[in-house]
Short mmCIF file of C-alpha atoms and ligand atoms in Angstrom, two decimals:
data_model
loop_
_atom_site.label_atom_id
_atom_site.label_comp_id
_atom_site.label_asym_id
_atom_site.label_seq_id
_atom_site.Cartn_x
_atom_site.Cartn_y
_atom_site.Cartn_z
CA MET A 959 74.30 77.01 114.90
CA SER A 960 77.41 77.43 112.78
CA GLU A 961 79.15 80.43 111.95
CA PRO A 962 78.46 81.51 108.25
CA THR A 963 81.31 80.86 105.97
CA LYS A 964 83.30 84.27 105.89
CA ILE A 965 83.38 86.36 102.85
CA LEU A 966 87.11 88.03 102.47
CA ALA A 967 87.83 91.04 101.12
CA ALA A 968 90.41 89.28 99.12
CA ASP A 969 91.49 85.73 98.85
CA PRO A 970 94.78 84.75 97.62
CA HIS A 971 94.80 81.48 99.15
CA ALA A 972 91.56 80.65 97.05
CA ASN A 973 93.36 81.86 93.83
CA PHE A 974 96.33 79.48 94.74
CA ILE A 975 93.92 76.51 95.23
CA ALA A 976 92.35 77.31 92.00
CA HIS A 977 95.51 76.97 89.96
CA GLU A 978 97.35 74.78 92.73
CA SER A 979 98.62 71.90 90.45
CA GLU A 980 99.79 74.22 87.83
CA ILE A 981 101.41 76.49 90.25
CA ARG A 982 103.32 73.71 92.03
CA ALA A 983 104.58 72.24 88.76
CA ALA A 984 106.03 75.93 87.77
CA VAL A 985 107.75 76.31 90.91
CA ASP A 986 109.25 72.61 90.62
CA ARG A 987 110.48 73.64 87.46
CA VAL A 988 112.12 76.41 88.67
CA LEU A 989 113.73 74.62 91.85
CA ALA A 990 115.03 72.08 89.36
CA SER A 991 116.33 74.59 86.81
CA GLY A 992 119.24 76.04 88.92
CA HIS A 993 118.38 79.80 87.87
CA TYR A 994 116.57 81.60 90.71
CA VAL A 995 116.98 85.30 89.94
CA LEU A 996 116.18 87.02 86.69
CA GLY A 997 116.44 84.17 84.40
CA PRO A 998 114.77 82.42 81.72
CA GLU A 999 111.38 82.58 83.69
CA VAL A 1000 111.33 86.34 84.20
CA THR A 1001 112.38 86.84 80.75
CA ALA A 1002 109.40 84.67 79.32
CA PHE A 1003 106.98 86.68 81.80
CA GLU A 1004 108.46 89.90 80.70
CA ASN A 1005 107.57 88.97 77.07
CA GLU A 1006 104.23 87.61 77.88
CA TRP A 1007 103.04 90.63 79.88
CA SER A 1008 104.19 92.85 76.97
CA ASP A 1009 102.18 90.62 74.48
CA TYR A 1010 98.99 90.95 76.70
CA LEU A 1011 99.60 94.73 76.88
CA GLY A 1012 99.79 94.54 72.66
CA GLY A 1013 103.55 94.95 72.59
CA GLY A 1014 106.29 97.04 73.94
CA ILE A 1015 109.02 96.14 77.03
CA THR A 1016 108.62 94.73 80.10
CA ILE A 1017 111.06 95.06 82.82
CA GLY A 1018 110.43 93.05 86.03
CA VAL A 1019 111.34 94.23 89.39
CA ALA A 1020 110.76 93.65 93.08
CA ASN A 1021 107.69 95.06 93.74
CA GLY A 1022 104.94 97.98 92.44
CA THR A 1023 106.58 100.59 94.76
CA GLU A 1024 109.87 100.03 93.24
CA ALA A 1025 108.55 100.00 89.74
CA LEU A 1026 107.18 103.59 90.34
CA GLU A 1027 110.45 104.72 92.10
CA LEU A 1028 112.63 103.47 89.24
CA THR A 1029 110.70 104.63 86.58
CA LEU A 1030 110.87 108.11 88.27
CA ARG A 1031 114.64 107.85 88.49
CA ALA A 1032 114.54 106.68 84.71
CA LEU A 1033 112.52 109.53 83.50
CA GLY A 1034 114.95 111.78 85.21
CA VAL A 1035 113.12 112.77 88.22
CA GLY A 1036 115.53 113.88 90.96
CA ALA A 1037 115.97 115.68 94.40
CA GLY A 1038 113.56 118.76 94.83
CA ASP A 1039 111.41 118.18 91.47
CA ARG A 1040 107.86 117.80 91.86
CA VAL A 1041 105.57 115.01 90.53
CA ALA A 1042 101.79 115.31 90.67
CA THR A 1043 99.58 112.54 91.85
CA VAL A 1044 96.35 111.91 93.99
CA ALA A 1045 95.97 111.94 97.73
CA ASN A 1046 93.54 109.09 97.67
CA THR A 1047 95.92 106.17 96.86
CA VAL A 1048 97.78 103.80 98.88
CA SER A 1049 101.07 105.47 100.77
CA ALA A 1050 103.21 103.42 97.92
CA THR A 1051 102.59 106.07 95.11
CA ALA A 1052 103.90 108.95 97.50
CA ALA A 1053 106.53 106.61 99.07
CA ALA A 1054 108.17 106.15 95.64
CA ILE A 1055 108.02 110.09 95.12
CA GLN A 1056 109.46 110.65 98.24
CA GLN A 1057 112.38 108.00 97.89
CA ILE A 1058 114.04 109.95 95.50
CA GLY A 1059 113.84 113.20 97.20
CA ALA A 1060 110.90 114.51 94.97
CA GLN A 1061 107.91 116.08 96.35
CA PRO A 1062 104.42 114.80 95.54
CA VAL A 1063 102.00 117.56 94.51
CA PHE A 1064 98.34 116.26 95.11
CA VAL A 1065 95.99 117.03 92.70
CA GLU A 1066 92.22 116.98 93.63
CA ILE A 1067 89.88 113.95 91.95
CA ASP A 1068 86.87 114.07 90.05
CA ASP A 1069 84.15 113.58 92.54
CA GLU A 1070 82.30 110.57 90.71
CA THR A 1071 85.07 108.52 89.36
CA MET A 1072 87.42 109.44 92.33
CA THR A 1073 90.41 109.25 90.08
CA MET A 1074 92.57 112.53 89.14
CA SER A 1075 90.54 115.36 87.83
CA ALA A 1076 91.84 116.47 84.64
CA PRO A 1077 90.74 120.18 85.04
CA ALA A 1078 92.43 120.08 88.45
CA LEU A 1079 95.89 118.94 86.71
CA ALA A 1080 95.42 121.61 84.18
CA ALA A 1081 95.21 124.13 87.01
CA LYS A 1082 98.02 123.08 88.78
CA MET A 1083 100.02 122.90 85.38
CA ALA A 1084 98.97 126.65 84.64
CA GLN A 1085 100.89 127.90 87.86
CA GLY A 1086 104.19 128.01 85.98
CA SER A 1087 106.17 128.42 89.06
CA ASP A 1088 105.91 124.92 90.30
CA GLN A 1089 106.73 123.02 87.41
CA ILE A 1090 105.71 119.46 87.60
CA LYS A 1091 108.22 116.96 85.94
CA VAL A 1092 105.99 113.98 85.91
CA VAL A 1093 102.37 113.02 86.26
CA VAL A 1094 101.35 109.92 88.04
CA PRO A 1095 97.30 109.13 87.58
CA VAL A 1096 96.30 106.15 89.69
CA HIS A 1097 93.51 103.72 88.19
CA LEU A 1098 92.22 103.50 91.30
CA TYR A 1099 89.95 100.16 91.98
CA GLY A 1100 90.54 99.07 88.70
CA ARG A 1101 88.81 102.08 86.89
CA PRO A 1102 91.36 104.03 84.61
CA ALA A 1103 91.74 107.58 85.18
CA ASP A 1104 90.86 109.88 82.49
CA MET A 1105 93.94 108.92 80.15
CA PRO A 1106 92.97 111.06 76.98
CA ALA A 1107 92.47 114.38 78.93
CA ILE A 1108 95.53 113.85 81.20
CA VAL A 1109 97.91 112.58 78.30
CA GLU A 1110 96.98 115.49 76.15
CA LEU A 1111 97.64 117.92 78.95
CA ALA A 1112 100.81 116.29 79.77
CA ASN A 1113 102.01 116.61 76.07
CA LYS A 1114 100.88 120.37 75.90
CA HIS A 1115 103.16 121.09 79.21
CA GLY A 1116 105.96 118.68 77.92
CA VAL A 1117 105.40 116.60 81.07
CA LYS A 1118 106.04 112.81 81.23
CA VAL A 1119 103.03 110.45 82.35
CA LEU A 1120 103.82 107.34 84.51
CA GLU A 1121 100.47 105.33 85.33
CA ASP A 1122 100.21 103.63 88.44
CA CYS A 1123 98.68 100.39 87.26
CA ALA A 1124 98.98 98.46 90.43
CA GLN A 1125 95.24 98.22 90.53
CA ALA A 1126 94.09 97.97 86.76
CA HIS A 1127 95.78 94.89 85.26
CA GLY A 1128 93.55 94.25 82.22
CA ALA A 1129 91.46 97.43 82.15
CA VAL A 1130 90.76 99.54 79.17
CA CYS A 1131 90.46 103.26 78.55
CA ALA A 1132 89.05 104.32 75.21
CA GLY A 1133 90.13 101.14 73.30
CA ARG A 1134 93.75 100.98 74.53
CA LYS A 1135 94.70 99.02 77.71
CA ALA A 1136 95.61 100.69 81.06
CA GLY A 1137 99.22 101.00 81.04
CA THR A 1138 99.65 101.98 77.36
CA TRP A 1139 98.90 105.46 77.58
CA GLY A 1140 101.45 106.97 79.21
CA ASP A 1141 105.46 107.07 78.76
CA ALA A 1142 105.43 104.25 81.16
CA ALA A 1143 103.58 102.08 83.59
CA ALA A 1144 104.24 100.67 86.92
CA PHE A 1145 102.47 97.23 87.72
CA SER A 1146 102.41 95.48 91.14
CA PHE A 1147 101.93 91.66 91.60
CA TYR A 1148 101.48 91.96 95.23
CA PRO A 1149 99.33 88.61 96.01
CA THR A 1150 96.02 90.61 96.42
CA LYS A 1151 96.19 92.55 92.99
CA ASN A 1152 94.40 91.22 90.07
CA LEU A 1153 97.36 89.79 88.84
CA GLY A 1154 99.22 88.50 92.05
CA ALA A 1155 102.33 86.53 92.82
CA ILE A 1156 103.11 84.41 95.86
CA GLY A 1157 105.28 87.04 97.45
CA ASP A 1158 106.31 90.47 96.14
CA GLY A 1159 106.72 91.46 92.43
CA GLY A 1160 106.32 94.02 90.21
CA ALA A 1161 107.40 95.21 86.63
CA VAL A 1162 107.40 98.50 84.56
CA PHE A 1163 105.78 98.57 81.00
CA THR A 1164 107.22 100.75 78.25
CA ARG A 1165 107.26 101.53 74.48
CA ASP A 1166 110.27 103.54 74.80
CA PRO A 1167 113.80 101.33 74.39
CA GLU A 1168 115.85 104.02 76.01
CA LEU A 1169 113.67 104.32 78.71
CA ALA A 1170 113.76 100.35 79.12
CA GLU A 1171 117.52 100.31 78.91
CA ARG A 1172 117.85 102.67 81.85
CA LEU A 1173 115.69 100.60 83.88
CA GLN A 1174 117.29 97.30 83.09
CA ALA A 1175 120.33 98.96 84.34
CA LEU A 1176 118.78 100.87 87.33
CA ARG A 1177 117.27 97.30 88.66
CA GLN A 1178 120.71 95.55 88.90
CA TYR A 1179 123.57 98.17 90.60
CA GLY A 1180 123.30 100.26 87.11
CA TRP A 1181 125.00 97.26 85.30
CA ARG A 1182 124.59 97.38 81.29
CA GLN A 1183 127.36 94.95 81.31
CA ARG A 1184 128.24 92.59 84.09
CA TYR A 1185 130.30 93.80 86.80
CA VAL A 1186 130.45 97.23 85.52
CA SER A 1187 128.01 99.85 86.70
CA ALA A 1188 127.66 102.43 84.14
CA THR A 1189 125.36 104.60 86.41
CA PRO A 1190 124.35 104.57 89.99
CA GLY A 1191 121.71 101.55 90.33
CA ARG A 1192 120.33 99.48 92.96
CA ASN A 1193 118.79 95.99 93.31
CA SER A 1194 115.37 95.46 92.68
CA ARG A 1195 115.08 92.17 90.65
CA LEU A 1196 112.25 89.75 90.25
CA ASP A 1197 112.96 86.21 91.00
CA GLU A 1198 112.41 83.17 89.01
CA ILE A 1199 109.76 81.47 91.03
CA GLN A 1200 107.21 84.45 91.15
CA ALA A 1201 107.61 84.80 87.36
CA ALA A 1202 107.00 81.40 86.99
CA ILE A 1203 103.78 81.77 88.98
CA LEU A 1204 102.81 84.80 87.27
CA ARG A 1205 103.21 83.18 84.12
CA VAL A 1206 100.41 80.48 85.17
CA LYS A 1207 98.40 83.17 86.24
CA LEU A 1208 98.39 85.60 83.41
CA LYS A 1209 96.55 82.90 81.57
CA TYR A 1210 93.64 83.54 83.74
CA LEU A 1211 93.52 87.27 84.30
CA ASP A 1212 91.19 87.77 81.50
CA ALA A 1213 88.77 85.17 82.99
CA GLU A 1214 89.01 86.18 86.53
CA ASN A 1215 88.60 90.02 85.66
CA ALA A 1216 85.42 88.87 83.46
CA ARG A 1217 84.43 87.10 86.64
CA ARG A 1218 84.79 90.27 88.70
CA SER A 1219 82.99 92.02 86.04
CA SER A 1220 80.08 89.92 86.40
CA LEU A 1221 80.00 90.10 90.03
CA ALA A 1222 80.23 93.97 89.98
CA GLN A 1223 77.40 94.08 87.54
CA ARG A 1224 75.26 91.88 90.03
CA TYR A 1225 75.92 94.28 92.79
CA LEU A 1226 75.00 97.20 90.35
CA GLU A 1227 71.94 95.92 89.55
CA GLN A 1228 70.97 94.50 92.93
CA LEU A 1229 71.81 97.64 94.87
CA LYS A 1230 70.72 100.38 92.29
CA ASP A 1231 67.73 101.23 94.76
CA SER A 1232 70.03 101.10 97.98
CA ALA A 1233 71.28 104.10 99.85
CA LEU A 1234 74.86 103.28 98.92
CA HIS A 1235 76.33 105.57 96.31
CA LEU A 1236 77.65 102.92 93.49
CA PRO A 1237 80.70 103.02 91.28
CA LEU A 1238 79.91 103.82 87.85
CA ALA A 1239 79.24 100.89 85.51
CA ASP A 1240 81.43 100.14 82.81
CA ASP A 1241 80.45 101.65 79.41
CA GLY A 1242 81.99 102.14 75.79
CA ILE A 1243 84.84 103.79 77.07
CA MET A 1244 86.02 102.57 80.43
CA THR A 1245 86.13 98.96 81.28
CA SER A 1246 87.40 98.76 84.77
CA ALA A 1247 89.32 95.72 86.09
CA TRP A 1248 87.19 95.58 89.10
CA HIS A 1249 89.84 95.30 91.54
CA GLN A 1250 87.67 96.79 94.11
CA PHE A 1251 83.92 97.45 94.13
CA ALA A 1252 84.04 100.61 96.04
CA VAL A 1253 80.62 102.15 97.42
CA ARG A 1254 80.08 105.33 99.22
CA THR A 1255 77.88 106.11 102.50
CA ARG A 1256 78.30 108.67 105.29
CA HIS A 1257 77.68 105.70 107.63
CA ARG A 1258 80.69 103.77 106.77
CA ALA A 1259 81.75 102.38 110.21
CA ASP A 1260 78.34 101.04 111.13
CA LEU A 1261 77.93 99.34 107.83
CA GLN A 1262 81.66 97.99 108.31
CA ALA A 1263 80.58 96.55 111.90
CA LYS A 1264 77.34 94.96 110.89
CA MET A 1265 78.85 93.21 107.86
CA LEU A 1266 81.77 91.96 109.89
CA GLU A 1267 78.93 90.46 112.51
CA LYS A 1268 77.86 88.42 109.58
CA GLY A 1269 81.06 87.27 108.18
CA ILE A 1270 81.39 89.66 105.79
CA HIS A 1271 84.62 91.65 105.41
CA CYS A 1272 84.60 94.94 103.40
CA GLY A 1273 87.81 96.84 103.15
CA VAL A 1274 88.27 100.64 103.77
CA LEU A 1275 90.81 101.72 101.16
CA TYR A 1276 91.99 104.38 101.97
CA PRO A 1277 90.61 105.79 105.13
CA LEU A 1278 93.35 108.98 105.55
CA PRO A 1279 94.18 110.85 102.26
CA LEU A 1280 97.95 111.07 102.05
CA HIS A 1281 98.12 114.84 102.79
CA HIS A 1282 96.64 114.29 106.13
CA GLN A 1283 98.73 111.40 106.86
CA PRO A 1284 102.30 112.51 109.06
CA ALA A 1285 104.76 111.47 106.34
CA TYR A 1286 102.88 113.72 103.63
CA ALA A 1287 101.44 115.98 105.88
CA SER A 1288 100.58 119.43 103.70
CA GLU A 1289 98.24 122.31 104.19
CA VAL A 1290 96.42 121.81 100.58
CA GLN A 1291 92.67 121.51 100.65
CA LEU A 1292 91.28 118.75 98.64
CA PRO A 1293 87.69 118.56 99.85
CA LEU A 1294 86.54 115.93 97.19
CA SER A 1295 89.65 113.47 97.98
CA GLU A 1296 89.13 114.04 101.85
CA LYS A 1297 85.18 113.45 101.21
CA ALA A 1298 86.07 110.17 99.11
CA CYS A 1299 88.41 109.07 102.03
CA ASP A 1300 85.73 109.66 104.77
CA GLU A 1301 83.20 107.58 102.61
CA VAL A 1302 84.52 104.77 100.60
CA ILE A 1303 83.94 101.18 101.68
CA CYS A 1304 84.94 97.97 99.46
CA LEU A 1305 82.24 95.38 98.93
CA PRO A 1306 84.18 91.88 98.33
CA VAL A 1307 84.32 91.45 94.55
CA HIS A 1308 87.18 89.05 94.08
CA PRO A 1309 87.22 86.10 91.31
CA GLY A 1310 86.90 83.36 94.65
CA LEU A 1311 83.32 84.66 95.20
CA THR A 1312 79.85 83.19 93.63
CA ALA A 1313 76.88 84.91 92.76
CA ALA A 1314 75.35 83.50 95.58
CA ASP A 1315 77.92 84.78 98.01
CA ILE A 1316 77.39 88.27 96.25
CA ASP A 1317 73.36 87.69 96.88
CA ARG A 1318 74.17 87.14 100.64
CA VAL A 1319 76.21 90.63 100.52
CA VAL A 1320 73.37 92.37 99.00
CA ALA A 1321 70.88 90.79 101.27
CA GLU A 1322 72.72 92.18 104.21
CA ILE A 1323 73.27 95.70 103.05
CA LEU A 1324 69.59 95.97 102.05
CA ARG A 1325 68.49 94.88 105.73
CA TRP A 1326 70.84 97.38 107.17
CA THR A 1327 69.51 100.09 104.98
CA THR A 1328 65.95 99.55 106.04
CA LEU A 1329 67.01 99.27 109.88
C1 PLP B 1630 99.77 97.86 95.68
C2 PLP B 1630 99.73 99.19 95.20
C3 PLP B 1630 101.03 99.89 95.03
C4 PLP B 1630 102.33 99.31 95.69
O1 PLP B 1630 102.71 98.01 95.10
P1 PLP B 1630 103.52 96.79 96.21
O2 PLP B 1630 103.58 95.96 95.23
O3 PLP B 1630 102.88 96.89 97.23
O4 PLP B 1630 104.76 97.82 96.25
C5 PLP B 1630 101.19 100.97 94.18
N1 PLP B 1630 100.11 101.71 93.88
C6 PLP B 1630 98.89 101.19 94.22
C7 PLP B 1630 97.61 102.02 93.72
C8 PLP B 1630 98.66 100.06 94.64
O5 PLP B 1630 97.40 99.53 94.95
#
């Protein structure tokens, strides 16, 4: 008997194949142009990405981590400052904070949405002695955090908001795209993201022209004019090939998000009576980008192993909360974040999948739950 075809957790190669001729043409155009870093393709992509978000300024950078890091710097965060974020995220969110000598303050999540709890943030902010300078909510798995409440709290306390949008390209919260709520937003274009390059890439989006100017200088040696560093800066540039590829893929982002959404819908319907705790469906307020379809079970390891036997790859994002990792170890107690990290497992939901693939995953899950 032949092995069943694999269902991968993410499939950037399939996405390349889906757009292959356009991507090859875009790469050829760059090769022939003689501009390879921060040239016309980067500028065009920055403008197209700003338009996609409804107007503002985009600054292309080298990756999502540096998008966070440079923006924190541009917002005036420095050594010893405190930055609020969550513990159930990829290490990158905390790495960006720690790189500039600031200290991450982990805020508890909401049990149902698994994103930053506004009441928990309010409680942290009420402790005036440990002033928080910036809040970094993470739109985890594609679902926006509770931005109206978080922004209102931040405004009340004079705290800036930087959205970690690495998993939420095209997501919507209360009628506004993720990334347009805060003072700035950081995007990653790592190949497995909803908008993925074929290599590393990232961007900052903001509607604040002064912040944008600081970021444009920071990403290239602190230059405001060539060869003269106005401020200390570094190198975090986006290259032309990645920008040209992102311009191709951006044309398909909405269609691919719609595909993710319909696959997620199918899971929600077919698994509604299963033993799994399912993610919240989209409603009139939140439209997830469905970067992941994150379910919860206390029997995660068993489910993951049984699915793998059937060729179905389920990722565990993320198994260990940041405050339990050696690099960020802290005594803080975050029972809901810890529970989420213990129970979460992601079912494949990328746009390279078909309804039949979802049905196959569902059938295996239902077989597993009745064992
Ligand atoms: C991917 C990701 C990042 C980091 O992006 P890179 O481009 O890998 O540096 C940051 N935050 C979140 C939530 C991510 O998923």
